[in-house]
Amino acid sequence: MQNHILVTGGAGFIGSNFVQRWIQSATTPVLNLDKLTYAGNLQNLASISNDPRHTFVREDINDAGVVGKLFEQYMPTSVVHFAAESHVDRSIHGPADFVKTNINGTFTLLEEARAYWSSLKADAQQRFRFLHVSTDEVYGSLNAGDPAFTEEHKYCPNSPYSASKAASDHLVRAYHHTYGLPTIITNCSNNYGPYQFPEKLIPLMVLNAMNGKPLPVYGDGKNVRDWLYVEDHCEALMLVLRKGRVGETYNIGGWNERTNLDVVNSVCSILDELRPSGKPHASLVEFVKDRPGHDRRYAIDATKIANELGWKPKETFETGIRKTVEWYLANEKWINGVRTGEYQKWINLQYISK
Ligand code: NAD
Ligand code: DAU
């Protein structure tokens, strides 16, 4: 069972896109370790459920004993670490899980990776990579006109989510600096595309609009995010894994800054065309109470990864958002599967009981 890559969080949104892409294009088998929280979904992996190159284990990255045994058993050549609590609004309601998984969980994974890596022969040690998938939110908020985040931007996380991701980045960096563990960190902007859990802006708006429900835009709707199509992100990660320099950070972004209102209007106009409802979907927009501490603007300067590794996103926002809306329209079974009691509980807490 040697020479797998160990992917954590591979049943979530980005992780499942990554694992599917990996299985399509690489020969190394995948050990997919995921706790299957509300955000993890085996339906995301249905296309590879019978593929012998994909092994799924329902485990927690906080369980050092289990993680250590999996390292011994599968002898991974690399770790790609996606597992996290990922939703900012949930971190505001309940930060404890974010500290537990994003900080303590990453620490446990690093410790087990270090113990395993130390036991390898020199050439295997050199080839090993620990790729930590992080976020642009660690850099804090930009004002209009500020230059986009480069890898040198100072850390200034503003939410419990981004603070927990920043802490995990620092641990990863320290494990390279102190122990020589061959780590690489990527910080990427807002992903969108197939299999995204409908608590995040784009899928929430698609589903609500499809069902004639209000489209809750926080504050004035002018907050800006830099949108990255998930397949472009996964391609960048594969490249970083193969060619990225150890100890480095790479920012990954879509060069697609949009206000939230622009994003919602784009979704609405695609739905007007593909699923007309008699009145413009944009008439469902409702401005609601703002997110506490809401970061105004994120923007990624992805020059380093372009210059060093030759990566550029393939999708524009216009092509990516159309593909995304089409995917949700074509996958009602998947949608019905994720709208469980837990999802309804969250929608009631965040949008109805206020
Ligand atoms: P997601 O919430 O869709 O998926 C997270 C996955 O991790 C789920 O499958 C969940 O079951 C699993 N998980 C959670 N806690 C776990 C634990 N203790 N042990 C094992 N598995 C656990 O998240 P996503 O949007 O796919 O994000 C993946 C990673 O990318 C995260 O680290 C996130 O911080 C980062 N990121 C996401 C975005 C984005 O726009 N979605 C942007 C930048 C960075
Ligand atoms: O920037 C990268 C980050 O992007 C990732 O690290 C996070 O894991 C991911 O969740 C995402 O964080 P955001 O907070 O930017 O994403 P979200 O989809 O929650 O919100 C996008 C913007 O839309 C944000 O400005 C808040 C706003 N919003 C969101 C929701 C859910 C609304 O106006 N209404 C909503 O109902």
mmCIF file of C-alpha atoms and ligand atoms in Angstrom, residues 9-15 33-41 59-62 81-86 101 133-136 161 165 188-191 196-197 199-200, ligand 1:
data_model
loop_
_atom_site.group_PDB
_atom_site.id
_atom_site.type_symbol
_atom_site.label_atom_id
_atom_site.label_comp_id
_atom_site.label_asym_id
_atom_site.label_seq_id
_atom_site.Cartn_x
_atom_site.Cartn_y
_atom_site.Cartn_z
ATOM 1 C CA GLY A 9 -10.729 16.919 3.575
ATOM 2 C CA GLY A 10 -11.123 15.217 0.214
ATOM 3 C CA ALA A 11 -14.903 14.889 0.570
ATOM 4 C CA GLY A 12 -15.391 18.655 0.803
ATOM 5 C CA PHE A 13 -15.793 21.149 -2.003
ATOM 6 C CA ILE A 14 -12.222 21.800 -3.174
ATOM 7 C CA GLY A 15 -10.847 18.501 -1.890
ATOM 8 C CA LEU A 33 -9.002 11.094 4.993
ATOM 9 C CA ASP A 34 -12.146 13.026 5.889
ATOM 10 C CA LYS A 35 -14.259 13.254 9.025
ATOM 11 C CA LEU A 36 -17.437 13.857 7.003
ATOM 12 C CA THR A 37 -18.656 16.867 8.940
ATOM 13 C CA TYR A 38 -21.775 18.603 7.595
ATOM 14 C CA ALA A 39 -19.515 19.909 4.767
ATOM 15 C CA GLY A 40 -18.131 16.528 3.718
ATOM 16 C CA ASN A 41 -20.198 14.485 1.313
ATOM 17 C CA GLU A 59 -11.325 9.763 10.305
ATOM 18 C CA ASP A 60 -10.480 12.949 12.193
ATOM 19 C CA ILE A 61 -7.153 14.750 11.684
ATOM 20 C CA ASN A 62 -7.153 15.324 15.447
ATOM 21 C CA HIS A 81 -4.111 19.266 3.503
ATOM 22 C CA PHE A 82 -7.579 20.680 2.811
ATOM 23 C CA ALA A 83 -9.430 19.537 5.958
ATOM 24 C CA ALA A 84 -10.775 22.530 7.826
ATOM 25 C CA GLU A 85 -13.821 24.297 9.103
ATOM 26 C CA SER A 86 -14.215 26.764 6.252
ATOM 27 C CA THR A 101 -9.731 21.439 13.527
ATOM 28 C CA VAL A 133 -4.037 24.784 1.457
ATOM 29 C CA SER A 134 -4.796 28.150 2.986
ATOM 30 C CA THR A 135 -6.666 31.338 2.251
ATOM 31 C CA ASP A 136 -6.177 34.974 1.254
ATOM 32 C CA TYR A 161 -11.909 31.494 10.747
ATOM 33 C CA LYS A 165 -6.061 29.517 9.287
ATOM 34 C CA CYS A 188 -5.992 31.292 -2.499
ATOM 35 C CA SER A 189 -8.990 33.503 -3.105
ATOM 36 C CA ASN A 190 -12.708 32.630 -3.139
ATOM 37 C CA ASN A 191 -13.347 29.388 -5.006
ATOM 38 C CA GLN A 196 -19.723 23.767 -3.203
ATOM 39 C CA PHE A 197 -21.896 23.487 -0.097
ATOM 40 C CA GLU A 199 -23.921 27.972 2.672
ATOM 41 C CA LYS A 200 -21.386 29.941 0.595
HETATM 42 P P1 NAD B 1 -15.285 22.471 2.879
HETATM 43 O O1 NAD B 1 -15.855 23.024 4.138
HETATM 44 O O2 NAD B 1 -16.154 22.313 1.695
HETATM 45 O O3 NAD B 1 -14.638 21.042 3.164
HETATM 46 C C1 NAD B 1 -13.870 20.775 4.309
HETATM 47 C C2 NAD B 1 -13.717 19.253 4.419
HETATM 48 O O4 NAD B 1 -12.905 18.968 5.568
HETATM 49 C C3 NAD B 1 -15.044 18.512 4.631
HETATM 50 O O5 NAD B 1 -15.122 17.400 3.765
HETATM 51 C C4 NAD B 1 -14.994 18.091 6.083
HETATM 52 O O6 NAD B 1 -15.723 16.884 6.348
HETATM 53 C C5 NAD B 1 -13.496 17.919 6.299
HETATM 54 N N1 NAD B 1 -13.124 18.064 7.707
HETATM 55 C C6 NAD B 1 -13.488 19.052 8.561
HETATM 56 N N2 NAD B 1 -12.959 18.832 9.773
HETATM 57 C C7 NAD B 1 -12.222 17.691 9.676
HETATM 58 C C8 NAD B 1 -11.418 16.956 10.591
HETATM 59 N N3 NAD B 1 -11.285 17.352 11.858
HETATM 60 N N4 NAD B 1 -10.789 15.840 10.155
HETATM 61 C C9 NAD B 1 -10.939 15.424 8.862
HETATM 62 N N5 NAD B 1 -11.699 16.069 7.968
HETATM 63 C C10 NAD B 1 -12.326 17.190 8.361
HETATM 64 O O7 NAD B 1 -14.033 23.386 2.563
HETATM 65 P P2 NAD B 1 -13.463 23.869 1.146
HETATM 66 O O8 NAD B 1 -14.192 25.082 0.735
HETATM 67 O O9 NAD B 1 -13.349 22.717 0.256
HETATM 68 O O10 NAD B 1 -12.003 24.343 1.609
HETATM 69 C C11 NAD B 1 -10.919 23.423 1.644
HETATM 70 C C12 NAD B 1 -9.687 24.122 2.183
HETATM 71 O O11 NAD B 1 -9.384 25.240 1.354
HETATM 72 C C13 NAD B 1 -9.871 24.679 3.597
HETATM 73 O O12 NAD B 1 -8.657 24.479 4.280
HETATM 74 C C14 NAD B 1 -10.131 26.159 3.376
HETATM 75 O O13 NAD B 1 -9.672 26.915 4.472
HETATM 76 C C15 NAD B 1 -9.309 26.431 2.133
HETATM 77 N N6 NAD B 1 -9.817 27.515 1.292
HETATM 78 C C16 NAD B 1 -11.085 27.495 0.803
HETATM 79 C C17 NAD B 1 -11.515 28.516 -0.038
HETATM 80 C C18 NAD B 1 -12.907 28.546 -0.619
HETATM 81 O O14 NAD B 1 -13.255 29.529 -1.283
HETATM 82 N N7 NAD B 1 -13.725 27.533 -0.447
HETATM 83 C C19 NAD B 1 -10.653 29.562 -0.367
HETATM 84 C C20 NAD B 1 -9.378 29.569 0.202
HETATM 85 C C21 NAD B 1 -8.956 28.529 0.999
#
